[in-house]
Coordinates of C-alpha atoms in Angstrom, one line a residue:
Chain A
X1 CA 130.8 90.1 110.2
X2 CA 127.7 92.1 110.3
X3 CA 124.3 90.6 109.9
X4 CA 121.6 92.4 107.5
X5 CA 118.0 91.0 107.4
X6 CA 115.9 92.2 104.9
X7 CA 112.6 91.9 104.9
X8 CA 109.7 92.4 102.3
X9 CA 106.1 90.5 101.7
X10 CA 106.8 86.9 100.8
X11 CA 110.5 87.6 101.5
X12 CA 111.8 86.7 97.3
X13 CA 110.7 89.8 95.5
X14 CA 111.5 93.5 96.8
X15 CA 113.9 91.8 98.9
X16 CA 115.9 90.0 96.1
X17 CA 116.0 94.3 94.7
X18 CA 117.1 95.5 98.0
X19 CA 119.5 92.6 98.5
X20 CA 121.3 93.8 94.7
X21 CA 121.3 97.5 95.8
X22 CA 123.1 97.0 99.4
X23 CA 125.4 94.4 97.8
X24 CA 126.5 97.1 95.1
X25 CA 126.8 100.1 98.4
X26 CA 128.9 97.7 100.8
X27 CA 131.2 96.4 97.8
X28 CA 131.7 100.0 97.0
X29 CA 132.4 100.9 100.5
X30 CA 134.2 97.5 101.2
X31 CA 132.2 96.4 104.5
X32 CA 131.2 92.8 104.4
X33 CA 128.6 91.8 105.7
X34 CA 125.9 88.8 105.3
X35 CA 122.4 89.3 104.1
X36 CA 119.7 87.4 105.4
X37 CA 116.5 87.6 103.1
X38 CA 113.0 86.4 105.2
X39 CA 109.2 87.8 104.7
X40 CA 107.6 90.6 107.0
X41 CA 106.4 87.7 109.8
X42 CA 109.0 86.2 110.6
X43 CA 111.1 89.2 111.3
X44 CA 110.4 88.4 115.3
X45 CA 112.7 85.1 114.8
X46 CA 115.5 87.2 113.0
X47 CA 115.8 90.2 115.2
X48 CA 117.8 89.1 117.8
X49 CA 120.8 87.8 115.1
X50 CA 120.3 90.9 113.1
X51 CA 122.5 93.9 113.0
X52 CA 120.2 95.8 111.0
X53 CA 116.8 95.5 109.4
X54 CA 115.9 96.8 106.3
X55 CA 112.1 96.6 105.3
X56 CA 110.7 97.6 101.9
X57 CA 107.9 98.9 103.6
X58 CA 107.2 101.1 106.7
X59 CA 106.0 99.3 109.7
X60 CA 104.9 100.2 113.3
X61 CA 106.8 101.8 115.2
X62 CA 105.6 100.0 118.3
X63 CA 106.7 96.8 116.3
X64 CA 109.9 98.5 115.5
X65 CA 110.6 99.5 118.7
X66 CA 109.8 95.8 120.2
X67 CA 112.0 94.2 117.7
X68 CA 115.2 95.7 119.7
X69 CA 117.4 95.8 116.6
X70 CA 118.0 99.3 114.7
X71 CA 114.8 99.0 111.5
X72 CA 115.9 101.6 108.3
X73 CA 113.3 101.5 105.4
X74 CA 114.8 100.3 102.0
X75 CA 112.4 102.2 99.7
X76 CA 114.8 104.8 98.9
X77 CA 116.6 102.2 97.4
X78 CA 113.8 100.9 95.0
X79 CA 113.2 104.5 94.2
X80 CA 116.6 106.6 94.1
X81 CA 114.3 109.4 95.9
X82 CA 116.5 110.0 99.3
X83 CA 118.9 107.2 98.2
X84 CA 122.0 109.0 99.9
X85 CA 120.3 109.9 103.1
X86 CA 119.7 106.4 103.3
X87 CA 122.6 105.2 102.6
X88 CA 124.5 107.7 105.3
X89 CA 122.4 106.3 107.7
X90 CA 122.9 102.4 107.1
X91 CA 126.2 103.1 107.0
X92 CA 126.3 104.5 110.3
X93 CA 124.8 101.8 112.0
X94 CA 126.8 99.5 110.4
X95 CA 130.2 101.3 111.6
Chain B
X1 CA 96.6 76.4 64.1
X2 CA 96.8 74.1 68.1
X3 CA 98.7 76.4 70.2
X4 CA 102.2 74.4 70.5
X5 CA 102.6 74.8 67.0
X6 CA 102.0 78.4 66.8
X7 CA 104.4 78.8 69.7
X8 CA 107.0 76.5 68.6
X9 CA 106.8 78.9 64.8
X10 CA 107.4 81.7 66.6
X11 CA 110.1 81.1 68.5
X12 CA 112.4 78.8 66.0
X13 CA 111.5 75.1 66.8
X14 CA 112.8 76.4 70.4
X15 CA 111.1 75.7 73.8
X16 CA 108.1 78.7 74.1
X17 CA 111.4 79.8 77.2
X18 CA 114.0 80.5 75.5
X19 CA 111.6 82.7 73.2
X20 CA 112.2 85.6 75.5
X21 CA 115.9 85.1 76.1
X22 CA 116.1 86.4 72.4
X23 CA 114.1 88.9 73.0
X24 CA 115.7 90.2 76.3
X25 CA 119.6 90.1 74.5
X26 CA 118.0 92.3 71.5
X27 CA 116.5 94.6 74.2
X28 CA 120.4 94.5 75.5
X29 CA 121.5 95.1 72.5
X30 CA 119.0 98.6 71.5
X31 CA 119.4 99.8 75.3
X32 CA 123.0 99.7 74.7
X33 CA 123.8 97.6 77.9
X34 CA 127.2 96.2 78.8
X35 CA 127.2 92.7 76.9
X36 CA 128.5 90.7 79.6
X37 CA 126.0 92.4 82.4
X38 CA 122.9 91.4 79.6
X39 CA 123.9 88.0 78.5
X40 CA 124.2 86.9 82.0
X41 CA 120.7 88.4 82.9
X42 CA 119.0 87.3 79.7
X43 CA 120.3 83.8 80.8
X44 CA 119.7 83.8 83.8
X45 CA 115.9 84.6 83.1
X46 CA 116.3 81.7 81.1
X47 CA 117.9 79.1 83.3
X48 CA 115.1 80.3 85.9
X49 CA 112.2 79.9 84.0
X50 CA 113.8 76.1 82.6
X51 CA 113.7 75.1 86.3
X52 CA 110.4 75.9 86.8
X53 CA 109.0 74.3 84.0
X54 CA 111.0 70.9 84.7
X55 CA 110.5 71.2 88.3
X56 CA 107.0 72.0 87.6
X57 CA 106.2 69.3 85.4
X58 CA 107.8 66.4 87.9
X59 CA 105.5 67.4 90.7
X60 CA 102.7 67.7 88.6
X61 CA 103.3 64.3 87.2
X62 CA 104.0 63.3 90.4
X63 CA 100.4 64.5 91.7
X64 CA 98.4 63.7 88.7
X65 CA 96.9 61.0 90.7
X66 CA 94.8 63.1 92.9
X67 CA 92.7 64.3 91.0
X68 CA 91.1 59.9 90.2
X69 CA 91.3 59.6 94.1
X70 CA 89.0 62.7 94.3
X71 CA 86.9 62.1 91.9
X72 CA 86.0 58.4 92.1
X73 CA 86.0 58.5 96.2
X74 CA 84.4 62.0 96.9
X75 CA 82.7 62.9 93.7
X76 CA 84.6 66.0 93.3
X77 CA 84.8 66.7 89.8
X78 CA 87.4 69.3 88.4
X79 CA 89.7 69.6 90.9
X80 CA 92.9 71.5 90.5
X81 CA 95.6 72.9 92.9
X82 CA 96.7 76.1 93.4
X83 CA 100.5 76.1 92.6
X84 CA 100.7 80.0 93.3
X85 CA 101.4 83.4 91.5
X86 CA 105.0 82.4 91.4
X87 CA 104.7 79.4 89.1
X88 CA 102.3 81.6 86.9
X89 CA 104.3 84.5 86.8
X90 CA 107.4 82.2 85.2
X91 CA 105.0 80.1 82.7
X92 CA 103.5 83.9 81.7
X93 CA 106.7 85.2 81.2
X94 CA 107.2 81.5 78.4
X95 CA 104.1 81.9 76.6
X96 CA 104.8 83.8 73.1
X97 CA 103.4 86.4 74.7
X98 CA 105.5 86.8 77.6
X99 CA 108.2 86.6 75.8
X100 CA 107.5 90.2 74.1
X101 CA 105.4 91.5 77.0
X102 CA 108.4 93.3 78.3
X103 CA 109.2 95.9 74.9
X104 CA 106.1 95.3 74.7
X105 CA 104.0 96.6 77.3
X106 CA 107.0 99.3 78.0
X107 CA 106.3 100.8 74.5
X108 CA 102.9 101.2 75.2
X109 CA 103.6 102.6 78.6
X110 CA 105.7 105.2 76.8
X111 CA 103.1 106.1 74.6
X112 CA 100.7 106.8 76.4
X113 CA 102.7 109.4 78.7
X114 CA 103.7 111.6 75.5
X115 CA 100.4 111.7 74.3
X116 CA 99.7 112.6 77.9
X117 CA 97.1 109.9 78.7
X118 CA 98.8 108.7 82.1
X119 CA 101.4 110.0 84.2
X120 CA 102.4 106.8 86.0
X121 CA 105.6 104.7 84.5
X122 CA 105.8 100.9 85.4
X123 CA 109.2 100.1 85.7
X124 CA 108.5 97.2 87.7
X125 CA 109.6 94.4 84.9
X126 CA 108.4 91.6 86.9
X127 CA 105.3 92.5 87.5
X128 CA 104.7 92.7 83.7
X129 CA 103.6 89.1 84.1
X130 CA 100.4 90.1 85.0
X131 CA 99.7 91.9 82.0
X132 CA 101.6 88.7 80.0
X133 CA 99.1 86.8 82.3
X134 CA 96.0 88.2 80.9
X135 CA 97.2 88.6 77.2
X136 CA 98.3 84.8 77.4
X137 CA 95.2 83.9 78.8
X138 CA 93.1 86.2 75.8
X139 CA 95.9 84.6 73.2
X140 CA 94.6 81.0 74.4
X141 CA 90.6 81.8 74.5
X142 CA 90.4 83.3 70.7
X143 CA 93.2 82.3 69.3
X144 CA 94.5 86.2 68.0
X145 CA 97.9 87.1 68.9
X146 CA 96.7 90.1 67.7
X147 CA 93.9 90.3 70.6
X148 CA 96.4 88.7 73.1
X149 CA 98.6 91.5 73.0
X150 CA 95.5 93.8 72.7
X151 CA 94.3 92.5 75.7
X152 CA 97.7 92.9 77.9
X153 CA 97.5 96.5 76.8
X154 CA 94.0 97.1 78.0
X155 CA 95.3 95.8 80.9
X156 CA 97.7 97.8 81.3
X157 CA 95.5 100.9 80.4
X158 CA 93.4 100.0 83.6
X159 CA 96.6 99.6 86.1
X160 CA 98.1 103.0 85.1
X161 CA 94.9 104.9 85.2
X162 CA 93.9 103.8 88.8
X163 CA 97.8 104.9 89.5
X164 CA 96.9 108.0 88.6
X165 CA 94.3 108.2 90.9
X166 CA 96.1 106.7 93.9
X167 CA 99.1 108.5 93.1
X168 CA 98.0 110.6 96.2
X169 CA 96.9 107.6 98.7
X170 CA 100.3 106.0 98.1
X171 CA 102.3 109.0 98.3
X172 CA 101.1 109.6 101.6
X173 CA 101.2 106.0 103.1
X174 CA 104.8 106.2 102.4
X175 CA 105.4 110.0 103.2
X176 CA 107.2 110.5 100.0
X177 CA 107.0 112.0 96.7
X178 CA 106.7 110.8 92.7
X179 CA 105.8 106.9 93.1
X180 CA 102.4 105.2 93.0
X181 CA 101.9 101.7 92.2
X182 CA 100.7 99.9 89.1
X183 CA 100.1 96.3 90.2
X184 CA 97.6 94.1 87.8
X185 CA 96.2 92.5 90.5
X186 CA 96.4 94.5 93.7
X187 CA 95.5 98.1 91.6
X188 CA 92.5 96.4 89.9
X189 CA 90.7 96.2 93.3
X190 CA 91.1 99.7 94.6
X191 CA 87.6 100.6 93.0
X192 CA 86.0 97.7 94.6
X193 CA 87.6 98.2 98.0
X194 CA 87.1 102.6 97.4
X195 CA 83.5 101.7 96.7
X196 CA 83.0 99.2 99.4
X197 CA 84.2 101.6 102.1
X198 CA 81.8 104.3 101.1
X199 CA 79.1 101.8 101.6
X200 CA 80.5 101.0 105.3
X201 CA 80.4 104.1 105.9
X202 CA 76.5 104.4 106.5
X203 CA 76.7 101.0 108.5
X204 CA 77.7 101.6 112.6
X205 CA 79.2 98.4 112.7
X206 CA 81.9 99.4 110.5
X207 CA 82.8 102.2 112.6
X208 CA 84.6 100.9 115.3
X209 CA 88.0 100.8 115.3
X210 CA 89.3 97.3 116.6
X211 CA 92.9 96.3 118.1
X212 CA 93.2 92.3 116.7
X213 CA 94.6 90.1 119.5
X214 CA 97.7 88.2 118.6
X215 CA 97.7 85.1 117.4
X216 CA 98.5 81.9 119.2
X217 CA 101.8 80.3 117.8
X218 CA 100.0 77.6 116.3
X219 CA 98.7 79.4 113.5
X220 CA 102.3 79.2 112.3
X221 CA 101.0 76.7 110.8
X222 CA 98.2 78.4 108.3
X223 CA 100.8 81.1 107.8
X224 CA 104.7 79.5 107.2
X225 CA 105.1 78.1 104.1
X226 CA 106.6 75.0 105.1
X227 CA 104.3 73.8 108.2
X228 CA 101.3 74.5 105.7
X229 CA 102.7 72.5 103.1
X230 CA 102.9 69.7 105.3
X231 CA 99.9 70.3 106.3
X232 CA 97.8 70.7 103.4
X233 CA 100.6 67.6 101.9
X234 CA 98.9 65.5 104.9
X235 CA 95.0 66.6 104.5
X236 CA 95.4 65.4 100.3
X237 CA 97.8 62.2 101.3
X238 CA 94.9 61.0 103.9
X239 CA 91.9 62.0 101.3
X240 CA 93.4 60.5 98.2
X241 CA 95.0 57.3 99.5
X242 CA 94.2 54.1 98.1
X243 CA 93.9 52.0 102.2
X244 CA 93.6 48.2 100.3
X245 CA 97.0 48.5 99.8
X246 CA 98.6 48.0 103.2
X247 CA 99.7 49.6 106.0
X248 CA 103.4 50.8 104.4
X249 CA 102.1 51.4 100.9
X250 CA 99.6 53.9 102.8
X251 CA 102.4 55.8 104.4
X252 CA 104.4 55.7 101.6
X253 CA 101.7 57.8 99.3
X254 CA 101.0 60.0 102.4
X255 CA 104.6 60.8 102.5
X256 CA 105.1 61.4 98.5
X257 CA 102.5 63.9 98.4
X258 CA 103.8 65.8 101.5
X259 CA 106.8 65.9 99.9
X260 CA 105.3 67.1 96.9
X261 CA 103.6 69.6 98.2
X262 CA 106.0 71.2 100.2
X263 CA 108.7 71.1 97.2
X264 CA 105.9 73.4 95.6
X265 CA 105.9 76.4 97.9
X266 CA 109.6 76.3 99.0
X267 CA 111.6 75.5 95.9
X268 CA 109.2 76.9 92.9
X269 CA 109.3 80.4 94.7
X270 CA 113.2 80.1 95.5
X271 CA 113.5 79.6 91.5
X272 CA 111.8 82.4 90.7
X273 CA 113.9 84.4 92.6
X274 CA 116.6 83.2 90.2
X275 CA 114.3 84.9 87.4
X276 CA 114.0 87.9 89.2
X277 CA 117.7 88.4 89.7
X278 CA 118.3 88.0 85.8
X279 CA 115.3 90.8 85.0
X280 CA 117.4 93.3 88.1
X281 CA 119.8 94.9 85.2
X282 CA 117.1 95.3 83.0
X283 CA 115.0 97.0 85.5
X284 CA 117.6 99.5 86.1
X285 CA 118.4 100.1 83.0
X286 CA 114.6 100.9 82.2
X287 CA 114.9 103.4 85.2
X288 CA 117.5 105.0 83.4
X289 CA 115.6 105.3 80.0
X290 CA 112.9 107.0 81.7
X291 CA 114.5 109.5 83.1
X292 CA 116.5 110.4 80.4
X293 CA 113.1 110.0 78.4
X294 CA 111.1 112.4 80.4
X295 CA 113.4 115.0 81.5
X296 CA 111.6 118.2 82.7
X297 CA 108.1 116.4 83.7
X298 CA 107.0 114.9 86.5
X299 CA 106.2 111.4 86.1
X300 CA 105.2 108.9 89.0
X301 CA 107.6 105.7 89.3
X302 CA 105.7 102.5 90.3
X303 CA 106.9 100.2 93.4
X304 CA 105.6 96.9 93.8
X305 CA 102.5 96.6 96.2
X306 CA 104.8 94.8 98.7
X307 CA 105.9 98.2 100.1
X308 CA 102.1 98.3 101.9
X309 CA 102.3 95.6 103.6
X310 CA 103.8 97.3 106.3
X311 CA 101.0 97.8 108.4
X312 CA 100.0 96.0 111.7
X313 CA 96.6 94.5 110.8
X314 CA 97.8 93.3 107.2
X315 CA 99.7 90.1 108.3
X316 CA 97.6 89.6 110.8
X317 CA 94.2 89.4 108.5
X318 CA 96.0 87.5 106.2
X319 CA 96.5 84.8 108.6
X320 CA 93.2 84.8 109.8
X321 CA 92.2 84.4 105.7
X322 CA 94.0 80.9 105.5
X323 CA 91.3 79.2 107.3
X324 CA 88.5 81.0 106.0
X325 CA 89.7 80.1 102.2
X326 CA 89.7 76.8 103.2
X327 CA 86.1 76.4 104.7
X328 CA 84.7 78.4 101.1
X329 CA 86.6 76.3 99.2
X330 CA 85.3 73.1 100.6
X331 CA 81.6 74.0 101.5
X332 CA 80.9 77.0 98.7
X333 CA 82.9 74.8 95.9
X334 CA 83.3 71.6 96.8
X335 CA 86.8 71.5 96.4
X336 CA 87.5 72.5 92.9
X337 CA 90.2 74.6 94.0
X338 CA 92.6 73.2 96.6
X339 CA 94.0 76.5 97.6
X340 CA 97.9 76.4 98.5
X341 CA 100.5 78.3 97.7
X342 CA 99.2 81.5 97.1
X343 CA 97.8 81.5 100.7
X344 CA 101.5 82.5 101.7
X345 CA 100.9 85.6 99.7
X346 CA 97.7 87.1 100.7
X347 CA 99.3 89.5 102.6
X348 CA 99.3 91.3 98.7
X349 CA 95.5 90.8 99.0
X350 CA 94.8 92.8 102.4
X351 CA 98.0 94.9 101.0
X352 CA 95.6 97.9 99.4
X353 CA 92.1 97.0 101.5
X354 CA 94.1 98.2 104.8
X355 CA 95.1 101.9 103.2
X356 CA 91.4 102.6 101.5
X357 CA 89.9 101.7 104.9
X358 CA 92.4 103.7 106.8
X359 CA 93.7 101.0 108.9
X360 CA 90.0 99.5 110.5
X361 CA 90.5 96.0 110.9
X362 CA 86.9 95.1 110.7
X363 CA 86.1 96.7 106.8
X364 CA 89.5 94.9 105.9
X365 CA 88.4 91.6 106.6
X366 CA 84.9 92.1 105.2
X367 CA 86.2 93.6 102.3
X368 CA 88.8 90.8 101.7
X369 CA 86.3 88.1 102.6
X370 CA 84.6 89.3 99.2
X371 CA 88.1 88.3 97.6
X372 CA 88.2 85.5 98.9
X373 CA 85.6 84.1 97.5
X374 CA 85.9 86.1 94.0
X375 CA 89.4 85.2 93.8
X376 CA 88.4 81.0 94.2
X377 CA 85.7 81.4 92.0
X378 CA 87.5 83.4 89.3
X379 CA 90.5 80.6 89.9
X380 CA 88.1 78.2 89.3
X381 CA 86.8 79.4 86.2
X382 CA 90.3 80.1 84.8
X383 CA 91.8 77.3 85.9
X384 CA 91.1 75.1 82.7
X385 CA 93.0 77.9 80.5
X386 CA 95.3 78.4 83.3
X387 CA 95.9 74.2 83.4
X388 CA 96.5 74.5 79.1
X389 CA 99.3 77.1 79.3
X390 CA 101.1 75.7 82.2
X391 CA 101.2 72.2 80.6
X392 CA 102.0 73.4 76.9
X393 CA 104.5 76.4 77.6
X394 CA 107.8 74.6 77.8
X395 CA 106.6 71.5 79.2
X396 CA 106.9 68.2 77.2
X397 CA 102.6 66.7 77.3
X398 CA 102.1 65.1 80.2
X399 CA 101.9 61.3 79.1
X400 CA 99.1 59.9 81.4
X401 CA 95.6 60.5 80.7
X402 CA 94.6 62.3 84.0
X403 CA 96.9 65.8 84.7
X404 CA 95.9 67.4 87.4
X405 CA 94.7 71.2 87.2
X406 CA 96.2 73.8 88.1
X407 CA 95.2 77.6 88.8
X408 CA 96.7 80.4 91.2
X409 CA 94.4 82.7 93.6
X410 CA 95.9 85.5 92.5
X411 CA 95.7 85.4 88.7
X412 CA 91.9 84.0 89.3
X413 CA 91.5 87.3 91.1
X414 CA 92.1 88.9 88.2
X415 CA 89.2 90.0 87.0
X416 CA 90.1 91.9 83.8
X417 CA 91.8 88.8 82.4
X418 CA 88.2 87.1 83.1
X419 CA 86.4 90.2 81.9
X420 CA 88.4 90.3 78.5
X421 CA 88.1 86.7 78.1
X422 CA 84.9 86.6 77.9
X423 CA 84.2 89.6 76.1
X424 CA 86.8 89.5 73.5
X425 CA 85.4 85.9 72.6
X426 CA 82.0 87.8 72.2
X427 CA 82.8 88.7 68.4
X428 CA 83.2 92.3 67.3
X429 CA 80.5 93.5 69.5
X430 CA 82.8 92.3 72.7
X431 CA 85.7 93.9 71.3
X432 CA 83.6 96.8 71.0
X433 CA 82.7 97.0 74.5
X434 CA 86.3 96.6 75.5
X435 CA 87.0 99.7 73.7
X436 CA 84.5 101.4 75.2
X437 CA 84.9 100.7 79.1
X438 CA 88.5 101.8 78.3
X439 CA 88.0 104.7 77.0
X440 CA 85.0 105.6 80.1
X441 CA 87.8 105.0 82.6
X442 CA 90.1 107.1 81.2
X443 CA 88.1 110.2 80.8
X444 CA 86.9 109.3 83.9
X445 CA 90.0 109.6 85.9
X446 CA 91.6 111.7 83.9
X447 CA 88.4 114.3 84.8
X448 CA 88.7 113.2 88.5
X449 CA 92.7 114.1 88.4
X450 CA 92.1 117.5 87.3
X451 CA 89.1 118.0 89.5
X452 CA 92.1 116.8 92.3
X453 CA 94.2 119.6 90.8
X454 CA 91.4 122.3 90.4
X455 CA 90.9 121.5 94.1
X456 CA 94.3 121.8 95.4
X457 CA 95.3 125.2 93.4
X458 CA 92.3 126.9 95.3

């Protein structure tokens, strides 16, 4: 089962959104997989478990890049703008 | 008319909580939601806020000692502890006020876009709290519904305008179009932070760019929720122990206020996620509205201030802040605010300094050393209204004579619900003012968005 770790500020509130929004997508597409909800800092401890990251906010790429595990921005699911590109892509790295 | 009463009126003899249940199932009912999806979210705003105020009121009781200890063996007078945004957010949302903030607030929202005022939409239901904050904290002060509700929407006024304004500064922090963000608390200090930078900008020192070194792991312990609740649980268990009576009895208190303490910043948030989860269908189904509401013009959406926080130097200043609000607290204000929980948020702080200053470490911490000690100051002065709703929104009276106060950094860094209190208690001329400073901001930005526009067509 795949591993999702969401991250926003404190780690409760964009992420609880997000957390609604890929629950509905993977239902829909029948993928199960189990989400992890943390804050911004203390993405370094969930990387390495992680499948897939999703932030609700852009980070740097340096960090990104560091962390070793694919990072996808969630804020086209907070703002339907770009919701379907985004959801092509998460799908793909969770194939 | 004492406040209980007035609350218990208004919501049927009901606890001032499960006022807004009532009002979220008629909002249900006129959206025309699917009954089963908006009972279940109405009640599950419900259940949240009832385990915040119980849990709430058992630590409280549970810590009303400290405040004695303090007092009679370090002469601090007026001590109360920062239980964080989260806890305010929920008792907001269970004053009278909160309980309508959400048609509320929406309404006026809506208003003001057809008459062309604004072009920003808060969708962002829970962050409405800060607007049921400050019109909570106005209801308390004067006593006026009336000016409560006033007082929200004056609030409100103020976040959408500076939207406006940012609209662009967001949009291209987050390379993407229609969305700004409304936040009562982060928005309010973009003028301070705007204004601040342009007076950096004649001083050298400001200029150079730094890289921040990492930090060592052990300031895990200023920034994880849990180690500093322990931590901070440890400092107040040593300070306000009572040492004549023995060795176990010693350890005993130590360990009951660590406990305490740590219960606050890891289960009160975890609850409120619960509340958030219930106001999700309602959120969406706001989106909906507004779309359907504003076909045909361009309106900006509002995201929560958390989508900044992306940025390298934002976690890492907010890190380096623990310590520092620590050493103001105890040497500028002798300890009348223990801050706590909301230290695990100030990441929302540095959140809009880092964009205005484009990403220079040094005017971000300068800057939000100025917020620092605003925000304990203006949590100190709150904090007695602040102590009066949390302990009579839902929560039985405490019993014992001593309760110990409580206050939040971020809603005492909310300087238009200190700014209305004090002027709307001023009599008609306050009221007056109010008015006016509104009505200056708006023409203000509304001039400086088409002077954006007039710019941008040549």
């Amino acid at each position: 089962m795949k591993i999702i770790v969401i991250a926003c500020g404190i780690g409760i509130a964009t992420s609880t959104l997000i957390s609604e929004e890929v629950n509905l997508i993977l239902e829909e597409k029948d993928i199960s997989a189990y989400l992890i909800q943390c804050r911004i800092s203390e993405l370094d401890a969930y990387a390495e478990e992680a499948d897939l990251i999703l932030t609700a906010m852009d980070i740097d790429a340096e960090q990104g890049q560091a962390l070793g595990t694919p990072v996808l921005t969630a804020i086209p699911l907070l703002t339907d703008i770009n919701r379907e590109e985004f959801i092509e892509k998460m799908l793909k790295y969770l194939s | 008319m004492p406040i209980e009463v007035l609350m218990y009126n208004l919501s049927f003899n009901l606890p001032a909580f499960m006022f807004i249940q009532i009002i979220l199932i008629l909002m249900g009912v006129c959206m025309k939601l699917d009954f089963q999806k908006f009972l279940r979210a109405s009640l599950t705003v419900g259940v949240g806020l009832m385990g915040v105020a119980f849990l709430l009121e058992t630590i409280l009781h549970n810590l009303s000692f400290v405040p004695d200890m303090l007092g009679s063996k370090f002469q601090m007078e007026n001590v109360s502890l920062d239980i964080g945004n989260f806890v305010i957010s929920a008792v907001s949302f269970s004053t009278a006020i909160g309980a309508v903030i959400i048609p509320f607030i929406f309404a006026v929202n809506v208003i003001l876009v057809k008459l062309k005022l604004t072009n920003t939409v808060n969708t962002d239901l829970w962050n409405y709290w800060h607007y049921a904050f400050t019109g909570s904290i106005v209801w308390l002060s004067t006593g006026s519904y009336a000016l409560g509700l006033f007082g929200a929407a004056i609030h409100l006024i103020i976040t959408l305008k500076i939207a406006d304004v940012t609209a662009d500064l967001v949009q291209s922090e987050l390379k993407m179009k229609g969305v700004t963000i409304s936040h009562g608390f982060s928005s309010v200090f973009i003028p301070v932070f705007a204004l601040l930078d342009r007076i950096y900008d004649k001083i050298p020192f400001f200029n150079k760019e730094t890289e921040p070194k990492s930090l060592p792991a052990y300031w895990a312990w200023f920034s994880e929720p849990t180690l500093l609740g322990i931590l901070i649980g440890l400092v107040l268990g040593f300070l306000c122990n009572d040492y004549s009576k023995g060795f176990m009895s010693t350890v005993e208190t130590i360990m009951f206020v660590v406990l305490n303490m740590v219960a606050l910043v890891v289960l009160l948030p975890r609850i409120c996620k619960v509340i958030m989860e219930g106001l999700i269908p309602f959120s969406k189904a706001t989106k909906q509205f507004v779309d359907r509401l504003f076909v045909g013009r361009s309106v900006n959406i509002c995201l929560d201030s958390a989508v900044l926080v992306g940025r390298k130097n934002t976690v890492h200043i907010a890190t380096i802040l623990v310590p520092i609000y620590f050493l103001v607290a105890v040497f500028v204000l002798r300890l009348q605010v223990i801050p706590f929980v909301d230290l695990t948020t100030l990441i929302f702080f540095v959140a809009f300094a880092t964009p205005i200053h484009k990403g220079n470490a040094r005017r971000t911490l300068v800057s939000c050393l100025f917020l620092t000690v605003f925000s304990l100051f203006g949590a100190a002065s709150l904090s007695p209204l602040i102590t009066e709703m949390v302990y009579t929104s839902g929560l039985h009276m405490s019993t014992s004579t001593t309760v110990i106060g409580v206050t939040s950094l971020v809603a005492g860094g909310n300087y238009v619900a200190i700014l209305l209190h004090y002027l709307l208690n001023q009599g008609v001329w306050g009221f007056v003012a109010v008015i006016l400073v509104t009505t200056v901001v708006v023409k203000y930005t509304i001039q400086k968005e088409k002077n954006r526009a007039i710019k941008q067509d040549k």
